[in-house]
XYZ file of C-alpha atoms in Angstrom:
567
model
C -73.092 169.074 92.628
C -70.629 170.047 95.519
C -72.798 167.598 97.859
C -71.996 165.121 95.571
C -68.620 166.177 94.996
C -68.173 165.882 99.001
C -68.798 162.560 99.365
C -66.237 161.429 97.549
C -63.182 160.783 99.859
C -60.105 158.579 100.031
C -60.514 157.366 103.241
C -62.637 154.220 103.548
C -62.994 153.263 99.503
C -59.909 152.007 98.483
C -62.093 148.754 97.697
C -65.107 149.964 95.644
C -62.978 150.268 92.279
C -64.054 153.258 91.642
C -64.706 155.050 88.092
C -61.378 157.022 87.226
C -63.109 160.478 87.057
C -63.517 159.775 90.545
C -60.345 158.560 91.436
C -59.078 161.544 90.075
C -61.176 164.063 92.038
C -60.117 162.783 95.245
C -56.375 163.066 94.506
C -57.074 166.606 94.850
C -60.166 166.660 97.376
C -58.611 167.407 100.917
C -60.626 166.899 104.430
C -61.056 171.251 104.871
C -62.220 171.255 100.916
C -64.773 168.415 101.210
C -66.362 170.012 104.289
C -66.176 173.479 102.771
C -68.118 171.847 99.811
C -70.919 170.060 102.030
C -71.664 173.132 104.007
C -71.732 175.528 100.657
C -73.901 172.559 98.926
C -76.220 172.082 102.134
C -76.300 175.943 102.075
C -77.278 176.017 98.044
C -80.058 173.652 98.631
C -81.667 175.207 100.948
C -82.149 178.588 99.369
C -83.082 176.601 96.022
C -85.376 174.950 98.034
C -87.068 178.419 99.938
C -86.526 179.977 96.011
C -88.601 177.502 94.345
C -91.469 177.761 96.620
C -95.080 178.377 94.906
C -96.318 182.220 94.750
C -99.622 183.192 94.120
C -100.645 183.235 90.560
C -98.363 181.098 89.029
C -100.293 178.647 86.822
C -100.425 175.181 88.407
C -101.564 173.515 85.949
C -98.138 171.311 85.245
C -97.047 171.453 89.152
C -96.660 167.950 89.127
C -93.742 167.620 85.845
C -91.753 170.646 87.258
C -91.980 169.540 90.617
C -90.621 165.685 89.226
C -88.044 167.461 86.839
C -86.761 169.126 89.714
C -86.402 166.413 92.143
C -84.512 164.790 89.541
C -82.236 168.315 88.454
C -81.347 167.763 92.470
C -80.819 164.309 93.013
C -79.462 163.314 89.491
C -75.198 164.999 91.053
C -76.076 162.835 93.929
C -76.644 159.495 92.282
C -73.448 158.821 91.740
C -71.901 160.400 94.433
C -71.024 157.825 97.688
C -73.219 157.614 100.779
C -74.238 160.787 102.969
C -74.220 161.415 106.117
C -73.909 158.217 107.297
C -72.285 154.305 106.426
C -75.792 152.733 106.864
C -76.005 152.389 103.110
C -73.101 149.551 103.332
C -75.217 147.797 106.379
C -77.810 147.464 104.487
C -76.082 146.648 100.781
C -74.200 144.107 103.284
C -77.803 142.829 104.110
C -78.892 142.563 100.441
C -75.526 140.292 99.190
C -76.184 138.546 102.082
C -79.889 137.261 100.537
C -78.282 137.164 97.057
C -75.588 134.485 98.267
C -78.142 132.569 100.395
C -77.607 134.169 103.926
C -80.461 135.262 106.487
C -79.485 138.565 107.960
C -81.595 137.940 110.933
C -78.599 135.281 111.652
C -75.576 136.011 110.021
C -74.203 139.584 112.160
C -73.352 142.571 109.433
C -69.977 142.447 108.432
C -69.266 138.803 108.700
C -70.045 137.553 105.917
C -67.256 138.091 103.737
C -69.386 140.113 101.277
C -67.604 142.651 98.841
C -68.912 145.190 101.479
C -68.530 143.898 104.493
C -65.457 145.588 105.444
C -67.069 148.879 104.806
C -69.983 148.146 107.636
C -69.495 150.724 110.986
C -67.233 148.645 113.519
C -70.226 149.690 115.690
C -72.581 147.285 114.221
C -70.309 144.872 113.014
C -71.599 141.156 114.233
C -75.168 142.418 114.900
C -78.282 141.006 113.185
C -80.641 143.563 111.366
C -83.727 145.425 113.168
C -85.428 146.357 109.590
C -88.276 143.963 108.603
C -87.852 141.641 105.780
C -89.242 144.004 102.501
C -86.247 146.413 103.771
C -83.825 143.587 102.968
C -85.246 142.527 100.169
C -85.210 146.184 99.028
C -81.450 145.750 99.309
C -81.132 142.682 98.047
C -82.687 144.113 94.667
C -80.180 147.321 94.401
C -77.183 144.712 94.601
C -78.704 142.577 92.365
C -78.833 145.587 89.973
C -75.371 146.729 90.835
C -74.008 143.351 89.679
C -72.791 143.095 93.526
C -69.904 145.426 92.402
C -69.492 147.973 95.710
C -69.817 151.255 93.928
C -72.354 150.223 91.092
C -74.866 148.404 93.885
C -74.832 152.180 95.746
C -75.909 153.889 92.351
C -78.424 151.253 91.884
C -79.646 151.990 95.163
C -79.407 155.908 94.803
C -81.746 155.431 91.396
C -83.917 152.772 92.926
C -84.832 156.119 95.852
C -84.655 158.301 93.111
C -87.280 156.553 91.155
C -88.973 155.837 94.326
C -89.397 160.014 94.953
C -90.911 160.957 92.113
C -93.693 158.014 92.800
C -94.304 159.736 96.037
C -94.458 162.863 94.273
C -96.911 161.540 92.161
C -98.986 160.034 94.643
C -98.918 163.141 96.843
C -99.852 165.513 93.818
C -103.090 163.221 93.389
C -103.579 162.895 97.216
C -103.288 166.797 97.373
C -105.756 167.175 94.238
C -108.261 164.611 95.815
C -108.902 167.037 99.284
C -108.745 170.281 98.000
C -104.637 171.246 98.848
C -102.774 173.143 96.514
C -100.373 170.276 94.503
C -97.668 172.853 94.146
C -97.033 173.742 97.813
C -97.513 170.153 98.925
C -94.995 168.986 96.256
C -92.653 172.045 97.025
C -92.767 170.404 100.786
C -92.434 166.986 99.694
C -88.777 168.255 98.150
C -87.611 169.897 101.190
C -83.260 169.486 101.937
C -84.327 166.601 104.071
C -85.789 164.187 101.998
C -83.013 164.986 99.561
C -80.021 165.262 101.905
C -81.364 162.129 104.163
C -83.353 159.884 101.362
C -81.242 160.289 98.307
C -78.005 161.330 99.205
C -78.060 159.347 102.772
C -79.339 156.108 100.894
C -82.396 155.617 104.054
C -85.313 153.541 103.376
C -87.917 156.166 104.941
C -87.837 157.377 101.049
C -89.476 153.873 100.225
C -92.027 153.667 103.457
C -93.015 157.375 102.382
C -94.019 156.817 99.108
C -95.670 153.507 100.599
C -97.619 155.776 102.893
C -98.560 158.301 100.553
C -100.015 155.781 97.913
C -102.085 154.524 100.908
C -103.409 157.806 101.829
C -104.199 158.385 98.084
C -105.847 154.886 98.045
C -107.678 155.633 101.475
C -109.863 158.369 99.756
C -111.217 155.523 97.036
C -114.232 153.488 97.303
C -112.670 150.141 99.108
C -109.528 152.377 99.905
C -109.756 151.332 103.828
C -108.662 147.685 102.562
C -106.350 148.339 99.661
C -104.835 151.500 101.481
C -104.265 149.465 104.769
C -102.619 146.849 102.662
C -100.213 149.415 101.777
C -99.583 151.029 104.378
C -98.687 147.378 105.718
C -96.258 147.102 102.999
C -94.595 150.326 104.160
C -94.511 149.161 107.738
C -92.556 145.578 105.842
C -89.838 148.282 104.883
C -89.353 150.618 108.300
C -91.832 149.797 111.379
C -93.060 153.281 112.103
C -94.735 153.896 109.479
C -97.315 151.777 111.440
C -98.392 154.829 113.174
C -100.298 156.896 109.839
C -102.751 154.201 110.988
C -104.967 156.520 112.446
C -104.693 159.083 109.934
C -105.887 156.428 107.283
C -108.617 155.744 109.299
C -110.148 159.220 109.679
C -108.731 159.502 105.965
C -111.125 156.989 104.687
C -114.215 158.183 106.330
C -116.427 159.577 103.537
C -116.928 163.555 104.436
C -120.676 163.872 104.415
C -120.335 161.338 107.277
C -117.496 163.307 109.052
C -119.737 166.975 109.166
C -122.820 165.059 110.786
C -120.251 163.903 113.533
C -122.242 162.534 116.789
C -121.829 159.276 118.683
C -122.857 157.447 115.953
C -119.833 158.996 113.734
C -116.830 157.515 116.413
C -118.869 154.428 116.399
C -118.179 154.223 112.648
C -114.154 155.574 113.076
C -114.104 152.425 116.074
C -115.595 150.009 113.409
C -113.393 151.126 110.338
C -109.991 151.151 112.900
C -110.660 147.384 113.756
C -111.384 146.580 109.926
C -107.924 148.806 109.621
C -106.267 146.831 112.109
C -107.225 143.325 110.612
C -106.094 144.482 107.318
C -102.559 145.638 108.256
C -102.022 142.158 110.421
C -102.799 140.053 108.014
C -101.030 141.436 105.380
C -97.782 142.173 107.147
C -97.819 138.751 108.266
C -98.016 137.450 104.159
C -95.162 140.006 103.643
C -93.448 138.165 106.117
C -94.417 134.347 105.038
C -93.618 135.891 101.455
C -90.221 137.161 102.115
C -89.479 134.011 103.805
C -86.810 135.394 106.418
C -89.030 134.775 109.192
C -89.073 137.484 111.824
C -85.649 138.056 113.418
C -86.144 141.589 113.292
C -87.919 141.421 116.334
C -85.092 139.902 118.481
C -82.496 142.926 117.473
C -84.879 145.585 118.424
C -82.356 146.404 121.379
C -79.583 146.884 119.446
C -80.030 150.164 117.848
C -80.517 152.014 121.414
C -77.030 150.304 122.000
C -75.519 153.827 121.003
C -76.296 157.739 121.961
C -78.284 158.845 119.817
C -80.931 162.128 119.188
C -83.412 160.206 120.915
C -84.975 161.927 123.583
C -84.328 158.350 126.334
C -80.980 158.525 125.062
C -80.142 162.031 125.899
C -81.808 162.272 128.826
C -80.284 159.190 130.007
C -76.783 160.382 129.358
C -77.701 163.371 131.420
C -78.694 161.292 134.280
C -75.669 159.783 134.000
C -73.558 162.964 133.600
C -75.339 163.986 136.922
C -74.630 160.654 138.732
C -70.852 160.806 137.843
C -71.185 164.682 139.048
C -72.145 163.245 142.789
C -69.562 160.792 142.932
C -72.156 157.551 141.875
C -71.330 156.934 138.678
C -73.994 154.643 136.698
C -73.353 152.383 134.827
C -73.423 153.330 130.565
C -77.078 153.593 129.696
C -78.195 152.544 132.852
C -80.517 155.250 132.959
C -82.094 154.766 129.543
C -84.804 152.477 131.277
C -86.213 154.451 133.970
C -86.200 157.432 131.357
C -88.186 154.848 128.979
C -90.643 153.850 131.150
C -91.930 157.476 132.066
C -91.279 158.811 128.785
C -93.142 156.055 126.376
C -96.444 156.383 128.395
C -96.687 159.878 128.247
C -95.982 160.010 124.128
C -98.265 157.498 124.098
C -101.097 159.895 125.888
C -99.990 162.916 123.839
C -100.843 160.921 120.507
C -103.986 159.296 121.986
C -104.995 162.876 122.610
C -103.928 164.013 119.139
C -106.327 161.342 117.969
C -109.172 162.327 119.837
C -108.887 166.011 119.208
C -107.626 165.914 114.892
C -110.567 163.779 114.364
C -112.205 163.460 112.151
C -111.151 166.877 110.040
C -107.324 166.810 110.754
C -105.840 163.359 109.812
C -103.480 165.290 107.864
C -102.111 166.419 110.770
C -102.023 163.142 112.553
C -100.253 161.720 108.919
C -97.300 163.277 110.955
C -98.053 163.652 115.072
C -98.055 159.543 114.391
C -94.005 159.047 113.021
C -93.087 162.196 115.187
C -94.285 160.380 118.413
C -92.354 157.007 117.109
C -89.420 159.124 116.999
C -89.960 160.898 120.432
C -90.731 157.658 122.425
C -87.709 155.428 120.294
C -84.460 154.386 122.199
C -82.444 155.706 119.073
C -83.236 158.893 116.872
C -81.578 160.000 113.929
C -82.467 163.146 111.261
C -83.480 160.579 108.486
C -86.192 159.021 110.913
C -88.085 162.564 110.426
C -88.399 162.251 106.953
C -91.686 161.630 106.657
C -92.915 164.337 108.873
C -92.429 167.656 106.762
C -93.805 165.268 103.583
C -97.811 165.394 105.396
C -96.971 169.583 105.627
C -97.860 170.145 102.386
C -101.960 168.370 103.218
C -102.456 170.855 105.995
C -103.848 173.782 106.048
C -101.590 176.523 107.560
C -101.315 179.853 108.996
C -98.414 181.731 108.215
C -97.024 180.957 111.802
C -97.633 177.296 111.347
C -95.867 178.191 107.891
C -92.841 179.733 109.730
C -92.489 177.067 112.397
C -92.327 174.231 109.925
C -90.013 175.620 107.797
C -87.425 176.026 110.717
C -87.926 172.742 111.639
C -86.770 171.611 108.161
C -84.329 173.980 108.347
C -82.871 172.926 111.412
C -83.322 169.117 110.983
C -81.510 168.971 107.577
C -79.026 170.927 109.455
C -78.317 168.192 111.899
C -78.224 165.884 108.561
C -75.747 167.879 107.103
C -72.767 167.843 109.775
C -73.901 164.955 112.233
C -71.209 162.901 110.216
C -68.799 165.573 109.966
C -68.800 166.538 113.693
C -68.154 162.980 114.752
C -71.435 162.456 115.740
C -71.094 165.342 118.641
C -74.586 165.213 119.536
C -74.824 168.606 121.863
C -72.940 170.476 119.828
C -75.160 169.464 116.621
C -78.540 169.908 118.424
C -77.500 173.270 119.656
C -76.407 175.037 116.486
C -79.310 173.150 114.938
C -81.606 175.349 117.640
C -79.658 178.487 116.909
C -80.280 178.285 112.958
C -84.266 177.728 113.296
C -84.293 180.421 115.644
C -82.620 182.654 112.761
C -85.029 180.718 110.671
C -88.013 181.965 112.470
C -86.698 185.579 112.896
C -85.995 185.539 108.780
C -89.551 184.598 107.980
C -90.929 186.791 110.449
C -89.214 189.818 109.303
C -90.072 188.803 105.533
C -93.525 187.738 106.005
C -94.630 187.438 102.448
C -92.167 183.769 102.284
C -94.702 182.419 104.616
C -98.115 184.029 103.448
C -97.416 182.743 99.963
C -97.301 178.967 101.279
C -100.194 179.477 103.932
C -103.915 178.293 103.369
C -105.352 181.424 101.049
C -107.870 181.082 98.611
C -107.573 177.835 98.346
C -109.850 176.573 101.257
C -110.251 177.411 104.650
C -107.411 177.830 107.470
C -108.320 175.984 110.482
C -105.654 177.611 112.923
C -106.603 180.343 115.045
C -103.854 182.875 114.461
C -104.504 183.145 110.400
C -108.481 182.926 110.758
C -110.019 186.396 110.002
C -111.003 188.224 112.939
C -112.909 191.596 112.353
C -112.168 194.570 114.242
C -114.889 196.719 112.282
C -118.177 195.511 113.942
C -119.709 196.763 110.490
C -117.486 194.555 108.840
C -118.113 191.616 111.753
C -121.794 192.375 111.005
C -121.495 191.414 107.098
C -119.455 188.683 108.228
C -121.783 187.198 110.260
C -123.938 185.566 106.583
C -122.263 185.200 103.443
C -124.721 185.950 100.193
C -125.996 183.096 97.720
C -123.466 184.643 95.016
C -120.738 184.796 98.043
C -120.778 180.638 98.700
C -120.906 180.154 94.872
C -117.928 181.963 94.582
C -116.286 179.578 97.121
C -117.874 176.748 95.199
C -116.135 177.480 92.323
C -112.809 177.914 93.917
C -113.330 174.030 95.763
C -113.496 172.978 91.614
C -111.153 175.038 90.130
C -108.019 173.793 92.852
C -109.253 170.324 90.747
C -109.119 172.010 87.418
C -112.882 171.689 87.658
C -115.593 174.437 86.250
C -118.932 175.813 88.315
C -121.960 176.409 85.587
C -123.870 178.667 85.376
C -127.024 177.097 85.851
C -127.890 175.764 89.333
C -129.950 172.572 88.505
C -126.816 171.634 87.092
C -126.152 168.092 89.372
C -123.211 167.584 91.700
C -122.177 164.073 89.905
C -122.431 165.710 86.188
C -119.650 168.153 87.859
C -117.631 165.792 89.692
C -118.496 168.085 93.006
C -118.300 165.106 95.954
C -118.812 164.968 99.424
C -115.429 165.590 100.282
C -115.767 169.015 98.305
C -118.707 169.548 99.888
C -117.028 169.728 103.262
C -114.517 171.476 101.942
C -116.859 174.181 100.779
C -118.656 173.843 104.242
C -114.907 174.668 106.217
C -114.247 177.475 103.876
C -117.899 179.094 105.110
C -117.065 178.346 108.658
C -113.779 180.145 108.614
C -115.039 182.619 106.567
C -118.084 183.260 109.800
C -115.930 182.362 112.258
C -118.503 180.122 113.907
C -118.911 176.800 113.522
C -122.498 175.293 110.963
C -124.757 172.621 112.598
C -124.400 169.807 109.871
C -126.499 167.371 111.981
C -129.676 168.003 109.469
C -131.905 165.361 107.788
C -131.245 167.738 104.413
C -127.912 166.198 103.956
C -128.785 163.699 102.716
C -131.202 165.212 99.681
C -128.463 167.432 97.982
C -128.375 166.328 94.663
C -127.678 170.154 92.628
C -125.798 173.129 92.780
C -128.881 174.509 94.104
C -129.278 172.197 96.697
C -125.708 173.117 98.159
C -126.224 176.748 97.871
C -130.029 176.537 100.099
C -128.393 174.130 102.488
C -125.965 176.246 103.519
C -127.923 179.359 103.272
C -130.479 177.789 106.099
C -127.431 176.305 108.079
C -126.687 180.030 108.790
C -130.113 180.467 109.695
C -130.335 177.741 111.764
C-alpha cells in the first residue's frame, strides 16, 4: 500500500483525469513523503517476502492457492497505483493507441502521434520507433483497448492484464516444479520475489508476459510432443521481449526424456544436436507467423540501436563511460559513447563463450540452471541494461537444486537488484551511486543469512532430492560413517523412492511387483531417484547398462540400483 501510495504524484499527471480519491491524496503527498513511503514499502516487501518463505513441515499440499492469493494480497494496492520506477509504461500504452487508431509504431516515433498519452512519453525517446517485437505492441494495444483509451484506466488495465498474467506463471511453474521433483512452495515463494513485483507489476514491463510464456514452455517441454508445442511458445515469448530466445537451450535439454539423459555417451549429444535443430526450426517458423499474424512487419529490427543511445546498467555502457572518463582524464576526450564499440566487440564474444560453456557443462542434468545463465548472458552482452531485464532470472531459482550458499547468494542478488528497482527513478537515474549501495546491501544480505543460517537451509535442496553443488553435498569425516556410506540398503533406496512420489503427492506400496506405470513412477523420477543415491554416495552410478531398459516394477528399480553400486 505505501508503494502504491508513492506513485501517485502531481508532477507529470495533470492529464490522466484522475479518480478524486486520488486527486485528493496528492494534495497532501509531498516529494520527501513519497520517497519516505517507497523506501518503507520497498523495505516491507522485502521482509514479507524473506517472512513468507517455506519451512520444513508445513503442509504443501495447497502451495499453489496461497502462493496465487498472495501475489494478488501484493499486487492488488499496486493496480491502481501509477507506473513504477520508470515512464516506459506510457511508451508502450503510446504504442498500443497507436495500433488502435491505425498507426504502425515501427514508423510513427513515440510521442508524435497526438495520442491521449503522448505527452507523457520520456523526452528521451520521444520521435523514436519501438525495438519490442510486434506481440509486445499488440499486448499494449489490448490494455488500451480495455482502458477505453482513457490515460489512467488503460494503466490499470495493463496493471491487471500482468497481474492476471503472474498468477498463470505461477501456475505453470507450480506444475513445472511438480513435474521434476522441486518443491512447488519454494519455487513459487521465488517466483514472488520484490522484483517481479516491484519491476513486473508495479513497473508495468513486459518480462512478466515473456516469463509466464517461458514457463508454460518449460512445463510443455516435459510432455510427449513438448519439443514442438513448447518451442512454439517459447517463440511466442520471444514475439513479446527478444531474450527470452536464449531458454532455448534449456528447453532442449528440458525435453530430453531422463532415461535417455543417465545413459549419456556420444550417442546422447547426438540426440541433444538433433532435438536443438528440430528446436530451432520450430521457433523460426513460428516467430515468423507471429510476425505475418501481427501484420506490423518487422521494424523492430531497424531500432535495435536506439536503446544503447543512453547510459545504462549495461556492462558496454559502463565500461564505455569509463573509457571515456579516462580519455577526458588525459586530455583526449572521446567522443559520447565512442567507446561503447570497442567495449562491444570484446565483450559479446566472450559472453558468448561463457554461455557456450554453460551449455556444454549443465547438460544434460542442469537446464534449470541454464533456464537463467541464458537471459543473464543477454543482459551482460546488451548495449542497455535495466533491473526489470533480470526478471526472469531469480523465477528459474526456485527449479534448482541449492546449497545453502547458492541459497544465500541468490537471495542477495534479489535483494540487491530490487534495490536498484526501487530508487533508480528516484536518484535520477545516478547509475554509480545506485550500483554501489546496491553492492553494499547484498553484502549485508550475505552477512545476514550467514549469521542466521537456518533462512537459507530451510529453502536449500533437503529431503526433497539430491543437491548437486559441492559445498551442501554430505561429506563424512567418520570413515565408519564414510564406510556405511559407501552402499545404501534395499529398504534405504525405497525410502528415497517414496520421497521422489510423495513431493508429487504420490504413494510407494508395499508390494514390489507393484509396476512403475500403475504408480505413475516415470523416467524422470527415476533419475531423480538415481541423483538422490549419487549424492547420497558421493560417487557418481554407471547408468550405461543394457538393464535400463527392462525396469518395469518397483522391484526392478530397487535391483538396478543395488547392482549399479556393485558395478
Amino acid at each position: 500500500m505505501t508503494l502504491a501510495v508513492s506513485t501517485v504524484r502531481t508532477a507529470g499527471t495533470q492529464g490522466y483525469h484522475l479518480p478524486l480519491a486520488i486527486r485528493l491524496v496528492q494534495e497532501w503527498l509531498g516529494r520527501g513523503l513519497d520517497i519516505a513511503l517507497m523506501l518503507s514499502g520497498g523495505l516491507l516487501l522485502t521482509l514479507a517476502w524473506i517472512q513468507a518463505r517455506p519451512r520444513r513441515g508445513e503442509p504443501a499440499h495447497s502451495a499453489l492457492r496461497q502462493s496465487l492469493l498472495t501475489a494478488v494480497a501484493w499486487s492488488l494496492p499496486l493496480v491502481v497505483g501509477l507506473p513504477f520506477g520508470s515512464t516506459d509504461a506510457h511508451a508502450y500504452l503510446d504504442q498500443g493507441w497507436q495500433l488502435a487508431h491505425g498507426m504502425n509504431p515501427y514508423r510513427v516515433g513515440l510521442g508524435t502521434d497526438g495520442g491521449p498519452l503522448a505527452a507523457y512519453v520520456d523526452p528521451t525517446w520521444v520521435g523514436t520507433t519501438t525495438v519490442y517485437p510486434p506481440l509486445s505492441l499488440r499486448w499494449s494495444q489490448l490494455a488500451v483497448w480495455v482502458g477505453q483509451e482513457h490515460p489512467y484506466g488503460s494503466i490499470v488495465a495493463l496493471h491487471v492484464l500482468d497481474l492476471i498474467v503472474l498468477l498463470i506463471g505461477g501456475w505453470a511453474l507450480a506444475r513445472l516444479a511438480a513435474d521434476i521433483g522441486r518443491d512447488v512452495r519454494t519455487a513459487l515463494w521465488w517466483y514472488l520475489n520484490p522484483l517481479t513485483i516491484l519491476a513486473g507489476i508495479a513497473g508495468l514491463h513486459h518480462e512478466v508476459l515473456m516469463t509466464t510464456l517461458v514457463l508454460v514452455g518449460l512445463m510443455l517441454a516435459r510432455t510427449r510432443y513438448g519439443l514442438v508445442t513448447g518451442t512454439a511458445v517459447v517463440a511466442v515469448a520471444t514475439a513479446v521481449k527478444q531474450p527470452a530466445v536464449l531458454v532455448l537451450p534449456a528447453l532442449v535439454l528440458a525435453s530430453v526424456p531422463a532415461v535417455e539423459a543417465a545413459r549419456g555417451g556420444v550417442r546422447l549429444w547426438g540426440r541433444i544436436a538433433a532435438r536443438a535443430g528440430v528446436a530451432a526450426v520450430s521457433l523460426v517458423a513460428t516467430f515468423l507467423a507471429m510476425t505475418a499474424a501481427a501484420g506490423l512487419g518487422s521494424g523492430w529490427i531497424h531500432a535495435l540501436r536506439v536503446p544503447g543511445s543512453v547510459l545504462s546498467l549495461s556492462p558496454t555502457a559502463l565500461l564505455g563511460d569509463v573509457a571515456g572518463f579516462l580519455s577526458r582524464l588525459h586530455g583526449h576526450p572521446l567522443p559520447e559513447g565512442a567507446a561503447n564499440g570497442p567495449v562491444a566487440r570484446v565483450l559479446v564474444p566472450v559472453v558468448a563463450l561463457g554461455l557456450i560453456v554453460m551449455i556444454a557443462r549443465l547438460a544434460p542434468h542442469g537446464w534449470p540452471t541454464l533456464a537463467w545463465v541464458g537471459p543473464l548472458a543477454f543482459a551482460l552482452a546488451s548495449p542497455t541494461l535495466w533491473p526489470w531485464y533480470l526478471i526472469p532470472i531469480p523465477v528459474m531459482f526456485g527449479l534448482e537444486r541449492l546449497s545453502p550458499d547458492g541459497v544465500r547468494r541468490r537471495i542477495a542478488f534479489v535483494v540487491a537488484v530490487a534495490f536498484v528497482q526501487l530508487v533508480i527513478e528516484e536518484t535520477d537515474f545516478q547509475l554509480y551511486g545506485s550500483l554501489a549501495m546496491a553492492l553494499a546491501l547484498a553484502a549485508a544480505t550475505l552477512l545476514y543469512t550467514r549469521r542466521h543460517p537456518a533462512l537459507a537451509r530451510s529453502l536449500a535442496a533437503g529431503p526433497q532430492g539430491p543437491v548437486r553443488s559441492v559445498e551442501w553435498a554430505r561429506h563424512p569425516s567418520d570413515p565408519q560413517e564414510a564406510e556405511s556410506m559407501s552402499r545404501l540398503s534395499r529398504d534405504q533406496i525405497r525410502t528415497m523412492m517414496a520421497e521422489v512420489l510423495a513431493n508429487q503427492g504420490k504413494t510407494l506400496p508395499a508390494d514390489d511387483t507393484a509396476a512403475l506405470d500403475a504408480i505413475g513412477f516415470r523416467s524422470l523420477d527415476f533419475s531423480e531417484l538415481a541423483l538422490s543415491v549419487e549424492d547420497e554416495l558421493g560417487t557418481e552410478l554407471n547408468f550405461d547398462a543394457p538393464g535400463l531398459r527392462s525396469i518395469t516394477t518397483v522391484s526392478d528399480v530397487l535391483d538396478f540400483i543395488e547392482q549399479l553400486q556393485d558395478a
